[in-house]
Amino acid sequence: MRQVERAIFDLRRGLPVLVRAASGDVMVHPLEGCDDEALAALHAISGNPPTLALTRHRLSRLDIEFEPRVGLVPITPADRAQQVVAWASAEQQRLPRESRPLAATSGSEAALDLMRIGLLIPAAIVAEVSEIQRARVEALIADGTVLAVAAGQIDAYSETRSRFLKRTSDAEIPLSHAERAKFVMFREADGMREHIAIVIGEPGEWNDAVPVRLHSACLTGDLFGSLRCDCGEQLRESVRTIDERGGGVLLYLAQEGRGIGLANKLRAYTLQDGGLDTVDADQVLGFGEDERTYEVALEMLEQLKVTRIELLTNNPEKIAAMDQGGVEVVNRRGVYGKLTKQNRRYLDAKAKRAGHWLEEVLNDGESGPATSLRRPVAR
Ligand SMILES: Nc1nc2c(ncn2[C@@H]2O[C@H](COP(=O)(O)OP(=O)(O)OP(=O)(O)O)[C@@H](O)[C@H]2O)c(=O)[nH]1
Ligand SMILES: [Zn+2]
């Protein structure tokens, strides 16, 4: 696990790493920090021309329908790094050559998993290590210049992260909307992400179906009251509703930007300013519609001994994830922020593209349906 974490740190600093895989070892360079010099160095060290690894979501934005998860686009020595980066992350791009991308090897797929875990753009420059260069690459690993990580370690890391969730500390913190609140902190095994359960009221006094909100972090909305989304209001209304219903749990999940991270969310916002909706903007960056999974939330609920819930959400995916994870969703309750001129397009896209139940708020005009918060909505 440590090796994976070290590799992520190197990639986040803009350094290349080696991914060892059954299909052959590949040198991997992140998109961030990729310049002409880095492209040439990767070619020289690996002994092979580099390729650009892209997710099928990104390829579809380039009008290439591609079944495998990851495709490899050849890079020629004439291609400039700036252009290569644009193929991976800019809007309205076309690949210059007609060639179809090749299906990626397991090493390149693992490389993109690393990017995702590290909250980088899910694309990378990858180059297979040639036989001629093998000894030189091994020497760079031995003297600590390049870090090596096995594809198998990356797979195992993704699978086990949520299973080792450590309860680290807790404290009573009265909130303006819920005086009897306690913050319980959990840390993932890798130490990189922390999630908070806000436990409201006394577990022994809760309703049989415990009111629960799974709230994905949104720094811009939750903390600063961004008008681009409805998160901040949903957060505060959820706390108030849980308190009013006799207590329950709000899980504040470190899943900023639907799991793509704040840096990528800001990139996505800039793309949205060019006309794209929230789903298409993420796809331009190589992400799927929603990159979140809820294993961590399920693990937190298990540790808190919550098995039957009333879920505060408008998102059908969250209900499905709970059901599949063995937590019974007895009832759903809608939770809405205010409709504003700045968030209408965002809420519209969530309803139309991701099937969120937002009819009430979208049909309610500019004022927003404060009263509908307390009305349970049939599933
Ligand atoms: N990628 C991306 N993420 C966004 C955007 N706007 C808001 N978010 C993120 O979307 C997430 C919203 O989280 P939630 O409110 O828990 O989830 P939801 O899917 O809207 O579902 P409910 O609120 O439960 O109905 C947060 O992580 C925000 O940071 C956007 O334009 N792009
Ligand atoms: Zn938000």
CSV table of C-alpha atoms and ligand atoms in Angstrom, one decimal:
chain,number,residue,atom,x,y,z
A,1,MET,CA,0.0,0.0,0.0
A,2,ARG,CA,2.8,2.4,0.9
A,3,GLN,CA,4.3,2.0,-2.6
A,4,VAL,CA,1.0,3.1,-4.2
A,5,GLU,CA,0.9,6.2,-1.9
A,6,ARG,CA,4.5,7.1,-2.7
A,7,ALA,CA,3.7,6.7,-6.5
A,8,ILE,CA,0.7,9.1,-6.1
A,9,PHE,CA,2.8,11.7,-4.3
A,10,ASP,CA,5.4,11.6,-7.1
A,11,LEU,CA,2.7,11.9,-9.8
A,12,ARG,CA,1.1,14.8,-7.9
A,13,ARG,CA,4.5,16.5,-7.9
A,14,GLY,CA,4.7,16.0,-11.7
A,15,LEU,CA,7.3,13.2,-11.6
A,16,PRO,CA,7.2,10.0,-13.7
A,17,VAL,CA,6.9,6.5,-12.1
A,18,LEU,CA,7.3,3.0,-13.4
A,19,VAL,CA,4.3,0.6,-13.3
A,20,ARG,CA,5.2,-3.0,-13.4
A,21,ALA,CA,2.7,-5.3,-15.0
A,22,ALA,CA,2.4,-8.7,-16.5
A,23,SER,CA,1.9,-7.1,-19.9
A,24,GLY,CA,5.3,-5.3,-19.6
A,25,ASP,CA,6.6,-2.4,-17.5
A,26,VAL,CA,5.5,1.1,-18.5
A,27,MET,CA,7.0,4.5,-17.6
A,28,VAL,CA,4.2,6.8,-16.7
A,29,HIS,CA,4.1,10.6,-16.7
A,30,PRO,CA,1.1,12.6,-15.4
A,31,LEU,CA,-0.5,15.2,-17.6
A,32,GLU,CA,0.2,18.0,-15.2
A,33,GLY,CA,3.8,19.0,-15.6
A,34,CYS,CA,4.1,17.4,-19.0
A,35,ASP,CA,6.2,19.5,-21.3
A,36,ASP,CA,8.3,18.8,-24.4
A,37,GLU,CA,11.3,18.0,-22.3
A,38,ALA,CA,9.4,15.4,-20.3
A,39,LEU,CA,8.1,13.8,-23.5
A,40,ALA,CA,11.6,13.5,-24.9
A,41,ALA,CA,12.9,12.2,-21.6
A,42,LEU,CA,10.2,9.5,-21.4
A,43,HIS,CA,11.1,8.4,-24.9
A,44,ALA,CA,14.8,8.3,-24.1
A,45,ILE,CA,14.5,6.5,-20.8
A,46,SER,CA,12.0,3.9,-22.0
A,47,GLY,CA,13.4,3.4,-25.4
A,48,ASN,CA,10.0,3.5,-27.0
A,49,PRO,CA,7.8,6.3,-28.4
A,50,PRO,CA,5.3,7.4,-25.7
A,51,THR,CA,1.5,7.1,-26.1
A,52,LEU,CA,-1.3,9.0,-24.6
A,53,ALA,CA,-3.6,6.9,-22.4
A,54,LEU,CA,-7.2,8.2,-22.3
A,55,THR,CA,-10.3,6.9,-20.7
A,56,ARG,CA,-13.2,5.8,-23.0
A,57,HIS,CA,-15.2,8.8,-21.6
A,58,ARG,CA,-12.5,11.1,-23.0
A,59,LEU,CA,-12.3,9.2,-26.3
A,60,SER,CA,-16.0,9.5,-26.7
A,61,ARG,CA,-15.6,13.3,-26.5
A,62,LEU,CA,-13.1,13.0,-29.3
A,63,ASP,CA,-15.9,11.2,-31.3
A,64,ILE,CA,-14.2,7.8,-30.9
A,65,GLU,CA,-16.5,5.1,-29.5
A,66,PHE,CA,-14.2,2.7,-27.7
A,67,GLU,CA,-15.3,-0.3,-25.7
A,68,PRO,CA,-12.2,-1.0,-23.5
A,69,ARG,CA,-11.8,1.2,-20.4
A,70,VAL,CA,-8.6,2.8,-21.6
A,71,GLY,CA,-7.2,3.5,-25.1
A,72,LEU,CA,-3.7,4.4,-26.2
A,73,VAL,CA,-3.1,7.2,-28.8
A,74,PRO,CA,0.3,7.2,-30.5
A,75,ILE,CA,2.4,10.3,-30.0
A,76,THR,CA,5.0,11.1,-32.7
A,77,PRO,CA,8.2,13.1,-32.1
A,78,ALA,CA,6.6,16.0,-34.0
A,79,ASP,CA,3.8,16.3,-31.5
A,80,ARG,CA,4.2,19.1,-29.0
A,81,ALA,CA,3.4,18.5,-25.3
A,82,GLN,CA,0.9,21.4,-25.2
A,83,GLN,CA,-1.1,19.8,-28.0
A,84,VAL,CA,-0.9,16.3,-26.4
A,85,VAL,CA,-2.3,17.8,-23.1
A,86,ALA,CA,-5.1,19.4,-25.1
A,87,TRP,CA,-6.1,16.1,-26.7
A,88,ALA,CA,-6.6,14.8,-23.2
A,89,SER,CA,-8.4,17.6,-21.5
A,90,ALA,CA,-9.5,20.5,-23.7
A,91,GLU,CA,-12.8,21.0,-25.3
A,92,GLN,CA,-13.5,20.7,-29.1
A,93,GLN,CA,-10.5,18.7,-29.9
A,94,ARG,CA,-9.9,16.1,-32.6
A,95,LEU,CA,-7.1,13.7,-32.8
A,96,PRO,CA,-5.0,14.7,-35.9
A,97,ARG,CA,-4.6,11.2,-37.3
A,98,GLU,CA,-7.2,8.8,-38.4
A,99,SER,CA,-5.6,5.9,-36.5
A,100,ARG,CA,-7.8,4.1,-34.0
A,101,PRO,CA,-6.4,4.0,-30.4
A,102,LEU,CA,-5.1,0.7,-29.3
A,103,ALA,CA,-6.6,-1.1,-26.3
A,104,ALA,CA,-4.4,-0.4,-23.3
A,105,THR,CA,-2.3,-3.0,-21.5
A,106,SER,CA,-2.9,-3.7,-17.8
A,107,GLY,CA,0.0,-1.4,-16.9
A,108,SER,CA,-1.6,1.6,-18.6
A,109,GLU,CA,-5.0,0.8,-17.1
A,110,ALA,CA,-3.3,0.7,-13.7
A,111,ALA,CA,-1.6,4.0,-14.4
A,112,LEU,CA,-4.9,5.7,-14.9
A,113,ASP,CA,-6.3,4.2,-11.7
A,114,LEU,CA,-3.3,5.8,-10.0
A,115,MET,CA,-4.3,9.2,-11.5
A,116,ARG,CA,-7.8,8.8,-10.3
A,117,ILE,CA,-6.9,7.8,-6.8
A,118,GLY,CA,-4.5,10.9,-6.8
A,119,LEU,CA,-7.4,13.1,-8.0
A,120,LEU,CA,-5.4,14.1,-11.1
A,121,ILE,CA,-6.8,14.3,-14.6
A,122,PRO,CA,-7.4,10.6,-15.6
A,123,ALA,CA,-4.9,10.6,-18.5
A,124,ALA,CA,-1.2,9.9,-18.7
A,125,ILE,CA,1.7,9.7,-21.0
A,126,VAL,CA,2.9,6.1,-21.0
A,127,ALA,CA,5.8,4.3,-22.7
A,128,GLU,CA,6.7,0.6,-22.6
A,129,VAL,CA,10.2,-0.1,-21.4
A,130,SER,CA,12.2,-1.7,-24.2
A,131,GLU,CA,14.6,-4.6,-23.6
A,132,ILE,CA,17.5,-2.4,-24.4
A,133,GLN,CA,16.7,0.2,-21.8
A,134,ARG,CA,15.7,-2.3,-19.0
A,135,ALA,CA,19.0,-2.3,-17.2
A,136,ARG,CA,19.1,1.5,-17.2
A,137,VAL,CA,15.6,1.8,-15.9
A,138,GLU,CA,16.3,-0.7,-13.1
A,139,ALA,CA,19.4,1.3,-12.2
A,140,LEU,CA,17.2,4.5,-11.8
A,141,ILE,CA,14.8,2.5,-9.6
A,142,ALA,CA,17.7,1.1,-7.5
A,143,ASP,CA,19.2,4.5,-6.9
A,144,GLY,CA,15.8,6.0,-6.0
A,145,THR,CA,15.5,8.3,-9.0
A,146,VAL,CA,12.3,6.6,-10.2
A,147,LEU,CA,9.8,4.9,-8.1
A,148,ALA,CA,8.3,1.5,-9.2
A,149,VAL,CA,4.9,0.2,-8.2
A,150,ALA,CA,3.2,-3.0,-9.3
A,151,ALA,CA,-0.2,-3.0,-11.1
A,152,GLY,CA,-1.4,-5.7,-8.7
A,153,GLN,CA,-0.6,-3.4,-5.8
A,154,ILE,CA,-2.7,-0.6,-7.4
A,155,ASP,CA,-5.7,-3.0,-7.9
A,156,ALA,CA,-5.4,-4.2,-4.3
A,157,TYR,CA,-5.2,-0.7,-3.1
A,158,SER,CA,-8.5,0.4,-4.8
A,159,GLU,CA,-10.3,-2.7,-3.4
A,160,THR,CA,-9.2,-2.5,0.2
A,161,ARG,CA,-9.2,1.3,0.9
A,162,SER,CA,-12.7,1.4,2.5
A,163,ARG,CA,-12.3,-1.8,4.4
A,164,PHE,CA,-9.8,-0.3,6.8
A,165,LEU,CA,-11.6,2.7,8.1
A,166,LYS,CA,-10.3,3.8,11.4
A,167,ARG,CA,-12.3,5.7,13.9
A,168,THR,CA,-9.8,8.3,15.1
A,169,SER,CA,-11.6,10.7,17.5
A,170,ASP,CA,-14.9,12.4,18.3
A,171,ALA,CA,-16.2,15.4,20.1
A,172,GLU,CA,-19.6,17.0,21.0
A,173,ILE,CA,-20.1,20.1,18.8
A,174,PRO,CA,-23.4,21.8,19.2
A,175,LEU,CA,-24.6,23.2,15.8
A,176,SER,CA,-26.9,26.1,15.2
A,177,HIS,CA,-29.4,23.7,13.5
A,178,ALA,CA,-28.8,20.8,15.9
A,179,GLU,CA,-27.6,21.4,19.4
A,180,ARG,CA,-27.1,17.7,20.3
A,181,ALA,CA,-24.5,16.9,17.7
A,182,LYS,CA,-21.3,14.9,17.9
A,183,PHE,CA,-18.6,14.8,15.2
A,184,VAL,CA,-17.0,11.3,14.8
A,185,MET,CA,-14.0,11.2,12.6
A,186,PHE,CA,-12.9,8.3,10.4
A,187,ARG,CA,-9.6,7.9,8.5
A,188,GLU,CA,-9.0,5.7,5.5
A,189,ALA,CA,-6.1,3.2,5.8
A,190,ASP,CA,-3.9,5.2,3.5
A,191,GLY,CA,-4.2,8.3,5.7
A,192,MET,CA,-5.1,10.5,2.8
A,193,ARG,CA,-8.8,10.9,3.2
A,194,GLU,CA,-10.9,11.6,6.3
A,195,HIS,CA,-14.7,11.4,6.6
A,196,ILE,CA,-16.9,12.7,9.3
A,197,ALA,CA,-20.1,11.3,10.8
A,198,ILE,CA,-22.2,13.9,12.4
A,199,VAL,CA,-24.3,12.0,14.9
A,200,ILE,CA,-27.3,14.0,16.0
A,201,GLY,CA,-29.3,13.0,19.2
A,202,GLU,CA,-29.0,9.7,21.1
A,203,PRO,CA,-28.8,6.5,19.0
A,204,GLY,CA,-31.2,4.8,21.5
A,205,GLU,CA,-33.9,7.4,20.9
A,206,TRP,CA,-33.7,7.4,17.1
A,207,ASN,CA,-36.6,6.3,14.8
A,208,ASP,CA,-36.6,2.7,13.6
A,209,ALA,CA,-35.7,4.0,10.2
A,210,VAL,CA,-32.8,6.3,11.1
A,211,PRO,CA,-32.7,9.6,9.2
A,212,VAL,CA,-29.5,9.6,7.2
A,213,ARG,CA,-27.9,12.1,4.8
A,214,LEU,CA,-24.9,11.1,2.7
A,215,HIS,CA,-23.3,14.4,1.8
A,216,SER,CA,-20.4,14.7,-0.6
A,217,ALA,CA,-18.0,17.5,0.2
A,218,CYS,CA,-18.4,20.7,-1.7
A,219,LEU,CA,-15.9,23.3,-0.5
A,220,THR,CA,-17.3,26.0,-2.7
A,221,GLY,CA,-20.9,25.4,-1.8
A,222,ASP,CA,-20.8,24.1,1.8
A,223,LEU,CA,-18.3,26.6,3.1
A,224,PHE,CA,-18.5,29.6,0.9
A,225,GLY,CA,-22.1,29.5,-0.2
A,226,SER,CA,-21.4,29.2,-3.9
A,227,LEU,CA,-24.5,30.0,-6.0
A,228,ARG,CA,-23.4,27.5,-8.7
A,229,CYS,CA,-24.8,24.5,-6.8
A,230,ASP,CA,-27.3,23.7,-4.0
A,231,CYS,CA,-24.9,21.9,-1.7
A,232,GLY,CA,-24.6,24.4,1.2
A,233,GLU,CA,-28.3,24.7,1.7
A,234,GLN,CA,-28.8,21.0,1.4
A,235,LEU,CA,-26.2,20.5,4.1
A,236,ARG,CA,-27.8,22.9,6.6
A,237,GLU,CA,-31.3,21.8,5.8
A,238,SER,CA,-30.3,18.1,6.3
A,239,VAL,CA,-28.9,18.9,9.7
A,240,ARG,CA,-32.0,20.7,10.7
A,241,THR,CA,-34.3,17.9,9.3
A,242,ILE,CA,-32.4,15.1,11.0
A,243,ASP,CA,-32.6,17.0,14.3
A,244,GLU,CA,-36.4,17.7,13.8
A,245,ARG,CA,-37.0,14.0,13.2
A,246,GLY,CA,-35.5,13.0,16.5
A,247,GLY,CA,-31.9,12.6,15.5
A,248,GLY,CA,-29.8,10.5,13.0
A,249,VAL,CA,-26.6,10.7,11.1
A,250,LEU,CA,-25.1,13.0,8.5
A,251,LEU,CA,-22.1,11.5,6.8
A,252,TYR,CA,-19.8,14.2,5.4
A,253,LEU,CA,-17.9,12.3,2.8
A,254,ALA,CA,-14.6,13.4,1.3
A,255,GLN,CA,-15.8,13.1,-2.3
A,256,GLU,CA,-15.3,16.7,-3.5
A,257,GLY,CA,-16.7,17.3,-7.0
A,258,ARG,CA,-18.5,13.9,-7.2
A,259,GLY,CA,-15.3,12.2,-6.5
A,260,ILE,CA,-13.0,14.0,-9.1
A,261,GLY,CA,-11.4,16.4,-6.5
A,262,LEU,CA,-11.5,20.2,-6.2
A,263,ALA,CA,-8.8,20.9,-8.8
A,264,ASN,CA,-10.7,19.0,-11.5
A,265,LYS,CA,-14.1,20.5,-10.3
A,266,LEU,CA,-12.6,23.9,-10.9
A,267,ARG,CA,-11.5,22.8,-14.4
A,268,ALA,CA,-15.0,21.5,-15.0
A,269,TYR,CA,-16.5,24.8,-14.0
A,270,THR,CA,-14.4,26.7,-16.5
A,271,LEU,CA,-15.5,24.2,-19.2
A,272,GLN,CA,-19.1,24.8,-18.1
A,273,ASP,CA,-18.6,28.6,-18.5
A,274,GLY,CA,-17.9,27.7,-22.2
A,275,GLY,CA,-21.4,26.1,-22.5
A,276,LEU,CA,-21.1,22.5,-21.4
A,277,ASP,CA,-23.3,21.0,-18.7
A,278,THR,CA,-22.0,19.4,-15.5
A,279,VAL,CA,-21.9,15.9,-17.0
A,280,ASP,CA,-20.3,16.8,-20.3
A,281,ALA,CA,-17.7,19.0,-18.6
A,282,ASP,CA,-16.6,16.0,-16.4
A,283,GLN,CA,-16.5,13.8,-19.5
A,284,VAL,CA,-14.2,16.3,-21.4
A,285,LEU,CA,-11.8,15.7,-18.5
A,286,GLY,CA,-12.0,12.0,-18.9
A,287,PHE,CA,-14.4,11.2,-16.1
A,288,GLY,CA,-17.7,9.3,-16.1
A,289,GLU,CA,-21.0,10.8,-15.1
A,290,ASP,CA,-20.4,10.2,-11.4
A,291,GLU,CA,-17.1,8.8,-10.0
A,292,ARG,CA,-18.4,8.3,-6.5
A,293,THR,CA,-18.8,4.9,-4.8
A,294,TYR,CA,-20.3,4.5,-1.3
A,295,GLU,CA,-18.3,1.7,0.3
A,296,VAL,CA,-16.9,4.2,2.8
A,297,ALA,CA,-20.4,5.4,3.7
A,298,LEU,CA,-21.5,1.8,4.2
A,299,GLU,CA,-18.6,1.0,6.4
A,300,MET,CA,-19.3,4.1,8.5
A,301,LEU,CA,-22.9,3.1,8.9
A,302,GLU,CA,-21.9,-0.4,9.9
A,303,GLN,CA,-19.5,1.0,12.5
A,304,LEU,CA,-22.3,3.2,13.8
A,305,LYS,CA,-24.6,0.2,13.8
A,306,VAL,CA,-27.2,1.8,11.5
A,307,THR,CA,-28.9,-0.7,9.2
A,308,ARG,CA,-32.4,0.7,8.4
A,309,ILE,CA,-32.6,4.2,7.2
A,310,GLU,CA,-34.7,7.1,5.9
A,311,LEU,CA,-32.4,8.6,3.3
A,312,LEU,CA,-32.4,12.3,2.7
A,313,THR,CA,-31.6,12.6,-1.0
A,314,ASN,CA,-32.8,13.3,-4.5
A,315,ASN,CA,-30.3,10.9,-6.1
A,316,PRO,CA,-31.5,7.4,-7.1
A,317,GLU,CA,-27.9,6.1,-7.2
A,318,LYS,CA,-27.4,6.7,-3.4
A,319,ILE,CA,-30.5,4.5,-2.7
A,320,ALA,CA,-29.3,1.8,-5.0
A,321,ALA,CA,-25.8,1.9,-3.4
A,322,MET,CA,-27.3,1.5,0.1
A,323,ASP,CA,-29.6,-1.3,-1.0
A,324,GLN,CA,-26.8,-3.2,-2.7
A,325,GLY,CA,-24.6,-2.7,0.4
A,326,GLY,CA,-27.2,-4.2,2.7
A,327,VAL,CA,-28.5,-1.0,4.3
A,328,GLU,CA,-32.3,-1.0,4.0
A,329,VAL,CA,-33.7,2.3,2.7
A,330,VAL,CA,-37.2,2.3,4.2
A,331,ASN,CA,-38.1,5.8,3.0
A,332,ARG,CA,-36.7,8.6,1.0
A,333,ARG,CA,-37.0,12.3,1.8
A,334,GLY,CA,-36.2,15.0,-0.7
A,335,VAL,CA,-33.8,17.7,0.3
A,336,TYR,CA,-33.6,20.9,-1.7
A,337,GLY,CA,-31.6,24.0,-1.9
A,338,LYS,CA,-32.8,27.2,-3.5
A,339,LEU,CA,-33.2,27.5,-7.2
A,340,THR,CA,-31.0,30.5,-8.4
A,341,LYS,CA,-30.2,31.8,-11.8
A,342,GLN,CA,-26.7,30.5,-11.4
A,343,ASN,CA,-27.6,26.9,-10.3
A,344,ARG,CA,-30.7,26.3,-12.6
A,345,ARG,CA,-28.6,24.8,-15.4
A,346,TYR,CA,-26.8,22.5,-12.9
A,347,LEU,CA,-30.0,21.3,-11.3
A,348,ASP,CA,-31.6,20.9,-14.7
A,349,ALA,CA,-28.7,18.7,-15.8
A,350,LYS,CA,-28.8,16.6,-12.6
A,351,ALA,CA,-32.5,15.9,-13.3
A,352,LYS,CA,-32.3,15.3,-17.0
A,353,ARG,CA,-28.9,13.6,-17.3
A,354,ALA,CA,-28.6,11.8,-13.9
A,355,GLY,CA,-32.3,11.2,-13.1
A,356,HIS,CA,-32.3,13.1,-9.8
A,357,TRP,CA,-35.8,13.8,-8.4
A,358,LEU,CA,-35.7,17.6,-8.6
A,359,GLU,CA,-39.1,18.3,-10.2
A,360,GLU,CA,-40.3,20.0,-7.1
A,361,VAL,CA,-37.5,22.5,-7.0
A,362,LEU,CA,-37.3,23.0,-10.7
A,363,ASN,CA,-41.1,23.7,-11.0
A,364,ASP,CA,-41.2,26.0,-8.1
A,365,GLY,CA,-39.7,29.1,-9.7
A,366,GLU,CA,-36.9,31.3,-8.4
A,367,SER,CA,-37.9,31.3,-4.8
A,368,GLY,CA,-37.2,27.6,-4.0
A,369,PRO,CA,-39.5,25.3,-2.1
A,370,ALA,CA,-38.5,25.7,1.5
A,371,THR,CA,-41.7,24.0,2.7
A,372,SER,CA,-41.2,20.9,0.5
A,373,LEU,CA,-38.3,19.9,2.7
A,374,ARG,CA,-40.4,18.4,5.3
A,375,ARG,CA,-42.6,16.4,2.9
A,376,PRO,CA,-41.5,12.8,2.4
A,377,VAL,CA,-41.4,11.9,-1.2
A,378,ALA,CA,-42.5,8.4,-2.4
A,379,ARG,CA,-39.7,6.4,-3.9
B,1,LIG,N1,-17.8,17.4,-10.9
B,1,LIG,C1,-18.6,18.3,-10.5
B,1,LIG,N2,-19.0,18.2,-9.2
B,1,LIG,C2,-19.9,19.1,-8.7
B,1,LIG,C3,-20.4,20.1,-9.5
B,1,LIG,N3,-21.3,20.8,-8.8
B,1,LIG,C4,-21.3,20.2,-7.5
B,1,LIG,N4,-20.5,19.2,-7.5
B,1,LIG,C5,-20.2,18.2,-6.5
B,1,LIG,O1,-21.4,17.3,-6.5
B,1,LIG,C6,-21.5,16.7,-5.2
B,1,LIG,C7,-22.9,16.9,-4.7
B,1,LIG,O2,-23.0,16.1,-3.6
B,1,LIG,P1,-24.4,15.7,-2.9
B,1,LIG,O3,-25.3,16.9,-2.7
B,1,LIG,O4,-24.0,14.8,-1.7
B,1,LIG,O5,-25.0,14.7,-4.0
B,1,LIG,P2,-26.1,14.7,-5.1
B,1,LIG,O6,-25.6,13.7,-6.1
B,1,LIG,O7,-26.4,16.0,-5.6
B,1,LIG,O8,-27.3,14.0,-4.4
B,1,LIG,P3,-28.4,14.5,-3.3
B,1,LIG,O9,-27.9,15.9,-2.9
B,1,LIG,O10,-28.3,13.5,-2.2
B,1,LIG,O11,-29.7,14.6,-4.0
B,1,LIG,C8,-20.4,17.4,-4.3
B,1,LIG,O12,-19.3,16.6,-4.2
B,1,LIG,C9,-20.1,18.7,-5.1
B,1,LIG,O13,-18.7,19.1,-4.9
B,1,LIG,C10,-20.0,20.2,-10.9
B,1,LIG,O14,-20.4,21.1,-11.6
B,1,LIG,N5,-19.1,19.3,-11.3
B,2,ZN,ZN,-21.8,22.2,-4.4
